[in-house]
Amino acid sequence: MTETTAQQHPAHSDDPEYAANLRRATLASSVGSALEYFDFALYGLFSALVFGQLFFSNLPAEFAVVASLASFGVGFLARPLGGLFFGTLGDRLGRKWVLVVTILLMGGATTLIGALPTFDQIGIWAPILLTVLRLAQGFGAGAEQAGATVLMAEYSPVRRRGFFSALPFIGIQLGTLLAALVFSLMSLLPDEVFFGWAWRIPFLASFVLILLALFIRLRLKETPTFVELEKHEQVANRPIREIFTKGLAGVTVGVGLRMAENGGSYMFQTLALAFVAGNFLANPVDRGVATWGVTVGSLIAMLVLPLTGHLSDRFGRRVIYRAGAVFMLVYAFPAWWLLSQGDPLTVVIVIALGIGIAVNTMLGPQCAMLPELFGNRHRYLGVAMAREISAVLAGGLAGVLGAYLLAVSDGDWLLPAIYMAALALITTASTFLVPETRGRDLLRLEDAVNVSTDEGHERDADLPVGSAAR
C-alpha cells in the first residue's frame, strides 16, 4: 500500500479515533462471543444432564442422553448453512449489519427454548420444537463467531494482531463460565423445582444479553479493510464461487486446524459431563460438582487465550497452535482414564485442564490465524466455512457419537480417548500444511495457502503498526 493510503487509515494506538473504534470492536465482539457461548454452553450442559428427562422421557435413560445430545449436535448441521448465507452477505455488504442480524436470530432462539413445553405436556412436539429452535440457533451462530473473528483481526494493529484478536474470545470463556455457574447454582435446587420450572430461567434471561449486544453493535463502524474494498470497487460479487475455487484450499486447512480445538472443547464440556454424571459409572459424580470443571477451565482460559495470542505474535501462529494440538494428543488417554475413576476432585481437574490448556492453547493463535489465511474479498465467508464445517465434523459429532460409543460399549473410557486423539492428530498434521501467517497484510486479495510458503510474510510483518496492513 502507498504511504497516502496508510495515512488515511491510521492504526496507531495513540490515534483517538482508531483507539475508540478498536475498543468498540473489542466490546462488540466480546459481548457477542459471550452470548453465543452462554447459549451453547448452557444448551450443552442441559442436553448432557437435563433435557433427556424433560424432552425425551419416553426413552430409556441411556438413550435419552444420546437423543438429547443429538438435539445439541443437530444445531451444528445448520451452522455451515448459516455461515454460507451470512458469510456471503458479510463479504458483499459488510461485517457490521450481519453481526446485528445474527445476534438477534441466535439469541431469540435461545430465549424461546425457555418457553417450550416438555414431553409430558405435549408429547412428541416437545423434542420437535426443541430441535427447530436449536437449528435456528445454529443458523445464526454459523456466522456470529466468524464475524467477530474477522472484525477483530481487521481492526487490530498488525504487530499485536494475535493478542488483540484473542481478547474478544475471552467472551467465550465468560459465556461458558456464566453458563456453568448458573447451572451449578441451579443444581442446588430440589429436583421438583429444578425440573419443574427453574430450568427455564437462564434461557429466558439471555434476552438481556441480546439487548446489550444489539446496542453496542449498532454503534459499531465498518472495518477499515472492507472500506478499502468498497473504495476501490473490489467487493466480490460472487464470494461463494470464489471460496469454492480460489479459497477451497484455505477452507480445507482451516477445517483441519479446528478439529481438535472444536471437537475437544465439546467433548470436555458435554460428553465428559454425561460420562461422569450419567449412568456410565458405578458411582456417578454429582452433576453440580462436575460442572465446576467447566467453570475452572473457563477461568484458566481467560489467562491462556491472550497469553497464547501474544506468544503467536512473538514466535508465530503455527508453533503455538501445534503445541496445543500435541498436548491434547498426549493428554487424551490419561484424561479419560482418570475420568472413569469417578473421583470428584480428579474430574474437576481433568476437565479444567482440558478446556483451559489443551483447547485454548489452540484457540489463542487461531483467532488471528484463520482471518490471515484468506484474501480480503472472501475472508468472512472463508472463515465461516472453515469454522462451521469443522463444527459439524468435530463439535457436532463429539457429543452424540461419543455418547453412542459409551452406550454400546457399557461406558468404556478407551473409545472417547481414541476419538479425541484422532482429532488431535488431524490438527497436528494440519499445522504442517499451512504457511506462517503472522503479520500478513489483510488487504491482500490472495489466500495465504495459494502463495509460496512464508513468501511476503516477513515483508508484511516489517510494516509499521500504523500501516494499512493491519
XYZ file of C-alpha atoms in Angstrom:
470
model
C 0.000 0.000 0.000
C 1.105 3.547 -0.601
C 2.018 5.941 2.171
C -1.076 8.008 1.367
C -3.369 5.040 1.845
C -1.691 4.121 5.111
C -2.145 7.638 6.395
C -5.828 7.590 5.534
C -6.321 4.587 7.779
C -4.132 5.097 10.826
C -3.846 2.176 13.215
C -1.751 3.805 15.903
C -2.965 3.067 19.389
C -2.455 6.756 20.259
C -4.805 7.939 17.498
C -8.057 8.810 19.346
C -10.451 7.739 16.585
C -8.656 4.464 15.927
C -8.374 3.685 19.649
C -12.103 4.334 20.118
C -13.010 2.103 17.169
C -10.697 -0.650 18.438
C -12.317 -0.536 21.889
C -15.779 -0.550 20.357
C -14.929 -3.503 18.104
C -13.451 -5.422 21.030
C -16.547 -4.830 23.136
C -18.938 -5.687 20.308
C -17.096 -8.928 19.557
C -16.719 -9.864 23.223
C -20.388 -9.415 24.112
C -21.445 -11.397 21.052
C -18.996 -14.182 21.892
C -20.237 -14.218 25.485
C -23.854 -14.534 24.356
C -23.096 -17.223 21.781
C -21.154 -19.383 24.171
C -23.520 -18.761 27.062
C -26.217 -20.125 24.755
C -24.166 -23.047 23.532
C -22.574 -23.976 26.850
C -25.957 -23.710 28.544
C -27.602 -25.899 25.927
C -24.686 -28.319 26.078
C -24.905 -28.662 29.858
C -28.664 -29.109 29.772
C -28.522 -31.588 26.892
C -25.949 -33.675 28.757
C -27.693 -33.626 32.133
C -31.300 -32.359 31.936
C -33.058 -32.372 28.555
C -33.135 -36.174 28.391
C -35.639 -36.189 31.274
C -37.616 -33.198 30.024
C -37.907 -33.778 26.279
C -37.064 -37.481 25.760
C -38.652 -39.055 28.814
C -40.216 -41.798 26.649
C -36.769 -43.367 26.064
C -34.564 -45.485 28.348
C -32.201 -43.298 30.391
C -29.020 -44.101 28.404
C -30.603 -43.410 25.033
C -32.454 -40.367 26.321
C -28.975 -38.878 26.829
C -27.994 -39.891 23.284
C -31.173 -38.294 21.882
C -30.659 -35.173 23.963
C -27.060 -34.792 22.773
C -28.281 -35.436 19.235
C -30.544 -32.389 19.568
C -27.433 -30.481 20.624
C -25.499 -31.844 17.666
C -28.206 -31.078 15.104
C -27.624 -27.367 15.608
C -24.200 -27.853 14.123
C -25.794 -29.056 10.886
C -27.348 -25.612 10.431
C -24.113 -23.761 11.137
C -22.458 -24.263 7.709
C -25.693 -23.125 6.044
C -25.778 -20.051 8.275
C -22.101 -19.455 7.607
C -22.645 -19.736 3.865
C -25.659 -17.419 3.874
C -24.427 -14.754 6.270
C -20.787 -15.099 5.222
C -21.780 -14.205 1.668
C -23.656 -11.158 2.942
C -20.676 -10.205 5.101
C -18.353 -10.174 2.097
C -20.844 -8.322 -0.098
C -22.498 -5.867 2.300
C -20.017 -5.549 5.163
C -19.354 -7.027 8.585
C -21.437 -4.780 10.850
C -25.032 -5.450 9.790
C -24.550 -9.180 9.507
C -23.409 -9.227 13.130
C -26.548 -7.336 14.136
C -28.844 -9.871 12.435
C -27.032 -12.965 13.709
C -27.139 -11.873 17.343
C -30.914 -11.363 17.093
C -31.525 -14.743 15.486
C -29.268 -16.700 17.792
C -30.366 -15.000 20.998
C -34.053 -15.084 20.074
C -33.964 -18.853 19.560
C -32.286 -19.342 22.937
C -34.904 -17.250 24.698
C -37.751 -19.239 23.132
C -36.255 -22.535 24.354
C -37.046 -21.329 27.860
C -40.735 -21.117 26.925
C -41.069 -24.624 25.446
C -43.486 -27.169 26.901
C -41.963 -30.556 27.808
C -42.675 -34.079 26.527
C -45.063 -34.752 29.399
C -47.095 -31.710 28.343
C -47.322 -32.005 24.526
C -45.663 -35.310 23.682
C -43.580 -35.675 20.527
C -43.984 -31.996 19.619
C -41.709 -31.042 22.504
C -38.493 -32.554 21.050
C -39.525 -31.403 17.555
C -39.856 -27.775 18.655
C -36.631 -28.037 20.641
C -34.841 -29.254 17.525
C -36.305 -26.458 15.362
C -35.109 -23.795 17.787
C -31.720 -25.474 18.023
C -31.491 -25.325 14.220
C -32.339 -21.606 14.281
C -29.753 -21.076 16.999
C -27.140 -22.870 14.910
C -28.059 -20.970 11.736
C -27.384 -17.651 13.438
C -24.265 -18.888 15.201
C -22.879 -20.053 11.854
C -21.670 -16.550 11.066
C -21.590 -14.935 14.507
C -18.186 -16.123 15.660
C -16.687 -15.874 12.173
C -17.836 -12.262 12.018
C -16.347 -11.470 15.411
C -13.073 -13.129 14.366
C -12.824 -11.177 11.120
C -13.904 -7.942 12.769
C -11.152 -8.006 15.381
C -8.418 -9.165 13.012
C -9.249 -6.353 10.594
C -9.266 -3.739 13.364
C -6.161 -4.940 15.246
C -2.671 -3.391 14.860
C -0.560 -5.723 12.755
C 2.250 -6.474 15.197
C -0.174 -7.266 18.046
C -2.905 -8.850 15.976
C -2.631 -12.186 17.769
C -3.089 -10.566 21.178
C -5.927 -8.215 20.223
C -7.739 -10.837 18.147
C -7.744 -13.169 21.146
C -9.246 -10.623 23.542
C -12.888 -10.928 22.369
C -12.635 -14.678 22.769
C -12.392 -14.108 26.480
C -16.112 -13.503 25.948
C -16.344 -17.196 25.039
C -14.954 -18.073 28.429
C -17.205 -15.552 30.174
C -20.228 -17.057 28.463
C -19.121 -20.597 29.289
C -18.278 -19.572 32.857
C -21.632 -17.866 33.317
C -23.490 -20.916 31.987
C -21.559 -23.278 34.263
C -22.063 -21.053 37.313
C -25.774 -20.710 36.626
C -26.135 -24.455 36.177
C -24.114 -25.227 39.304
C -26.216 -22.874 41.417
C -29.461 -24.192 39.976
C -28.349 -27.757 40.725
C -28.678 -26.870 44.405
C -32.445 -26.586 43.979
C -34.687 -29.558 44.763
C -35.303 -31.710 41.687
C -39.020 -30.964 41.623
C -38.276 -27.218 41.421
C -35.347 -27.546 39.029
C -37.134 -29.821 36.557
C -40.491 -28.159 37.132
C -39.826 -24.538 36.134
C -36.437 -23.248 37.288
C -34.543 -24.720 34.305
C -36.288 -22.130 32.095
C -34.834 -19.080 33.870
C -31.346 -18.905 32.274
C -32.752 -19.339 28.760
C -35.305 -16.576 29.238
C -32.714 -14.326 30.893
C -30.468 -14.395 27.801
C -32.825 -11.764 26.357
C -30.981 -9.180 28.463
C -27.680 -10.054 26.779
C -29.329 -9.711 23.361
C -30.368 -6.134 24.080
C -26.895 -5.236 25.338
C -25.149 -6.755 22.313
C -27.579 -5.077 19.925
C -26.996 -1.645 21.477
C -23.218 -1.985 21.170
C -23.206 -3.320 17.616
C -25.484 -0.632 16.253
C -22.800 1.911 17.256
C -20.026 -0.016 15.510
C -18.284 1.295 12.367
C -17.408 -0.840 9.364
C -13.898 -2.358 9.352
C -11.102 -0.458 7.514
C -10.302 -3.381 5.201
C -13.871 -3.658 3.925
C -13.998 0.113 3.467
C -10.894 -0.243 1.264
C -12.629 -2.917 -0.835
C -15.614 -0.639 -1.405
C -13.391 2.341 -2.105
C -11.506 0.507 -4.860
C -14.637 -1.324 -6.120
C -13.119 -4.721 -5.335
C -16.034 -6.200 -3.372
C -16.723 -9.733 -4.605
C -19.992 -10.106 -6.493
C -19.907 -13.887 -6.151
C -17.967 -14.775 -2.994
C -19.423 -18.314 -2.987
C -17.835 -19.061 -6.371
C -14.530 -17.640 -5.143
C -14.479 -19.587 -1.890
C -15.126 -22.919 -3.610
C -12.454 -22.280 -6.247
C -9.677 -19.978 -5.062
C -10.487 -20.379 -1.362
C -11.060 -24.132 -1.170
C -7.500 -24.950 -0.056
C -7.720 -22.419 2.772
C -11.077 -23.789 3.928
C -9.746 -27.360 3.927
C -6.695 -26.475 6.005
C -8.836 -24.338 8.321
C -11.178 -27.284 8.929
C -8.227 -29.473 9.844
C -6.881 -26.873 12.250
C -10.217 -26.687 14.036
C -10.869 -30.412 14.540
C -9.060 -30.807 17.870
C -9.919 -27.362 19.220
C -13.645 -27.529 18.485
C -14.163 -31.258 18.977
C -12.081 -31.331 22.150
C -13.957 -28.362 23.558
C -17.356 -30.009 23.250
C -16.066 -33.392 24.415
C -14.856 -31.844 27.672
C -17.894 -29.579 28.089
C -20.664 -32.073 27.312
C -19.569 -35.668 26.750
C -17.272 -35.779 29.794
C -20.102 -34.482 31.990
C -22.550 -37.051 30.610
C -19.908 -39.747 31.203
C -19.152 -38.961 34.850
C -22.622 -37.807 35.961
C -24.780 -40.237 33.980
C -25.307 -43.987 34.160
C -21.920 -44.973 32.730
C -20.046 -45.132 36.066
C -20.850 -47.317 39.054
C -20.719 -44.249 41.300
C -21.685 -41.192 39.226
C -20.331 -37.790 40.182
C -22.871 -35.162 41.229
C -23.787 -33.049 38.203
C -23.245 -29.798 40.101
C -19.722 -30.846 41.144
C -18.811 -31.997 37.624
C -19.711 -28.644 36.072
C -17.118 -26.955 38.283
C -14.557 -28.434 35.899
C -16.028 -26.288 33.126
C -16.063 -23.278 35.452
C -12.416 -23.623 36.471
C -11.408 -24.397 32.883
C -13.029 -21.174 31.714
C -11.122 -19.194 34.341
C -7.831 -20.734 33.222
C -8.698 -20.000 29.595
C -9.122 -16.294 30.326
C -5.393 -16.205 31.013
C -4.311 -18.714 28.366
C -6.131 -17.036 25.456
C -4.418 -13.616 25.473
C -1.121 -15.237 26.503
C -1.052 -17.653 23.560
C -2.276 -14.887 21.250
C 0.662 -12.766 22.412
C 3.084 -15.683 22.048
C 1.888 -16.202 18.482
C 2.852 -12.575 17.773
C 6.331 -13.321 19.096
C 7.034 -16.822 17.800
C 4.485 -17.401 15.033
C 0.995 -18.875 14.843
C 1.970 -22.396 13.798
C 4.335 -23.335 16.620
C 1.916 -22.248 19.369
C -1.041 -23.915 17.658
C 0.944 -27.132 17.228
C 1.893 -27.136 20.916
C -1.791 -27.150 21.901
C -2.649 -29.964 19.473
C 0.237 -32.138 20.686
C -0.742 -31.501 24.305
C -4.274 -32.741 23.596
C -2.887 -35.788 21.802
C -0.743 -36.721 24.804
C -3.487 -35.788 27.297
C -6.385 -37.745 25.759
C -5.753 -41.223 27.175
C -4.785 -40.357 30.770
C -7.607 -37.803 30.894
C -10.381 -40.265 30.018
C -8.927 -42.981 32.217
C -8.894 -40.576 35.160
C -12.488 -39.540 34.405
C -13.501 -43.204 34.514
C -12.276 -43.453 38.122
C -15.148 -41.223 39.249
C -13.246 -39.184 41.840
C -14.970 -35.745 42.019
C -11.794 -33.653 42.533
C -9.973 -35.506 39.755
C -12.927 -34.967 37.421
C -12.856 -31.212 38.042
C -9.083 -31.023 37.437
C -9.146 -33.137 34.261
C -11.967 -31.170 32.643
C -10.448 -27.839 33.717
C -7.034 -28.631 32.195
C -8.627 -29.994 29.033
C -10.642 -26.830 28.457
C -8.219 -24.287 29.885
C -4.916 -25.565 28.478
C -5.436 -28.075 25.650
C -8.308 -26.355 23.844
C -7.387 -22.724 24.393
C -3.701 -23.037 23.538
C -5.035 -23.700 20.023
C -7.812 -21.113 20.138
C -5.448 -18.264 21.115
C -3.417 -18.196 17.862
C -6.429 -19.342 15.827
C -8.220 -16.032 16.413
C -5.778 -14.219 14.121
C -4.655 -17.180 12.028
C -7.976 -18.008 10.349
C -8.607 -14.451 9.047
C -4.976 -14.275 7.893
C -5.478 -17.431 5.802
C -7.955 -15.728 3.456
C -7.852 -12.854 0.995
C -9.877 -9.715 1.575
C -12.607 -10.402 -0.992
C -13.905 -13.602 0.629
C -12.433 -13.513 4.150
C -15.746 -13.557 6.052
C -17.093 -16.476 4.042
C -13.780 -18.340 4.212
C -13.535 -18.084 7.983
C -17.218 -19.009 8.346
C -16.858 -22.111 6.173
C -13.675 -23.273 7.907
C -15.240 -22.776 11.331
C -18.642 -24.253 10.632
C -17.746 -27.258 8.500
C -15.341 -28.238 11.266
C -18.083 -27.539 13.814
C -20.211 -30.234 12.174
C -17.391 -32.744 11.724
C -15.872 -32.172 15.172
C -18.117 -30.418 17.713
C -21.426 -31.630 16.294
C -20.408 -35.276 16.327
C -18.461 -35.164 19.580
C -21.472 -35.421 21.860
C -23.773 -37.772 20.018
C -21.087 -40.106 18.609
C -19.234 -40.159 21.890
C -22.429 -40.871 23.845
C -23.338 -43.645 21.396
C -19.895 -45.243 21.737
C -20.209 -45.135 25.517
C -23.743 -46.557 25.404
C -22.891 -49.546 23.191
C -19.587 -50.273 24.993
C -21.060 -50.126 28.504
C -19.094 -46.976 29.348
C -15.637 -47.974 28.058
C -13.418 -44.867 28.522
C -10.973 -46.016 25.831
C -13.301 -45.220 22.919
C -13.716 -41.468 23.584
C -9.968 -41.303 24.304
C -9.199 -42.751 20.863
C -11.714 -40.369 19.305
C -10.089 -37.329 20.954
C -6.590 -38.491 19.999
C -7.684 -38.875 16.369
C -8.951 -35.284 16.307
C -5.659 -34.090 17.803
C -3.670 -35.999 15.149
C -5.638 -34.346 12.344
C -4.971 -30.874 13.751
C -1.294 -31.581 14.415
C -0.858 -32.697 10.797
C -2.726 -29.601 9.553
C -0.239 -27.260 11.241
C 2.395 -28.601 8.849
C 0.225 -27.794 5.804
C -0.349 -24.095 6.450
C 2.197 -21.307 5.838
C 3.121 -18.942 8.657
C 0.575 -16.108 8.565
C 1.837 -13.829 11.347
C 1.841 -10.179 10.215
C 0.141 -10.862 6.877
C -1.312 -7.845 5.058
C -5.100 -8.240 5.307
C -5.608 -6.020 2.256
C -4.073 -8.705 0.038
C -6.609 -10.443 -2.178
C -4.968 -13.878 -2.490
C -5.180 -16.590 0.176
C -2.081 -17.417 2.211
C -2.072 -21.065 1.101
C -2.073 -20.001 -2.566
C 1.341 -18.286 -2.374
C 4.751 -19.735 -1.669
C 5.210 -20.725 1.989
C 6.037 -17.635 4.045
C 6.546 -15.581 0.833
C 5.827 -11.957 1.603
C 5.209 -12.719 5.277
C 8.380 -11.086 6.544
C 7.749 -8.031 4.383
C 4.253 -7.621 5.797
C 5.421 -8.156 9.392
C 8.052 -5.417 8.945
C 5.412 -2.798 8.147
C 4.901 -0.227 10.911
C 2.000 -0.759 13.283
C 0.164 2.172 11.735
C 0.230 0.791 8.203
C -2.736 -0.387 6.201
C -1.611 -3.957 6.734
C -3.426 -4.304 9.982
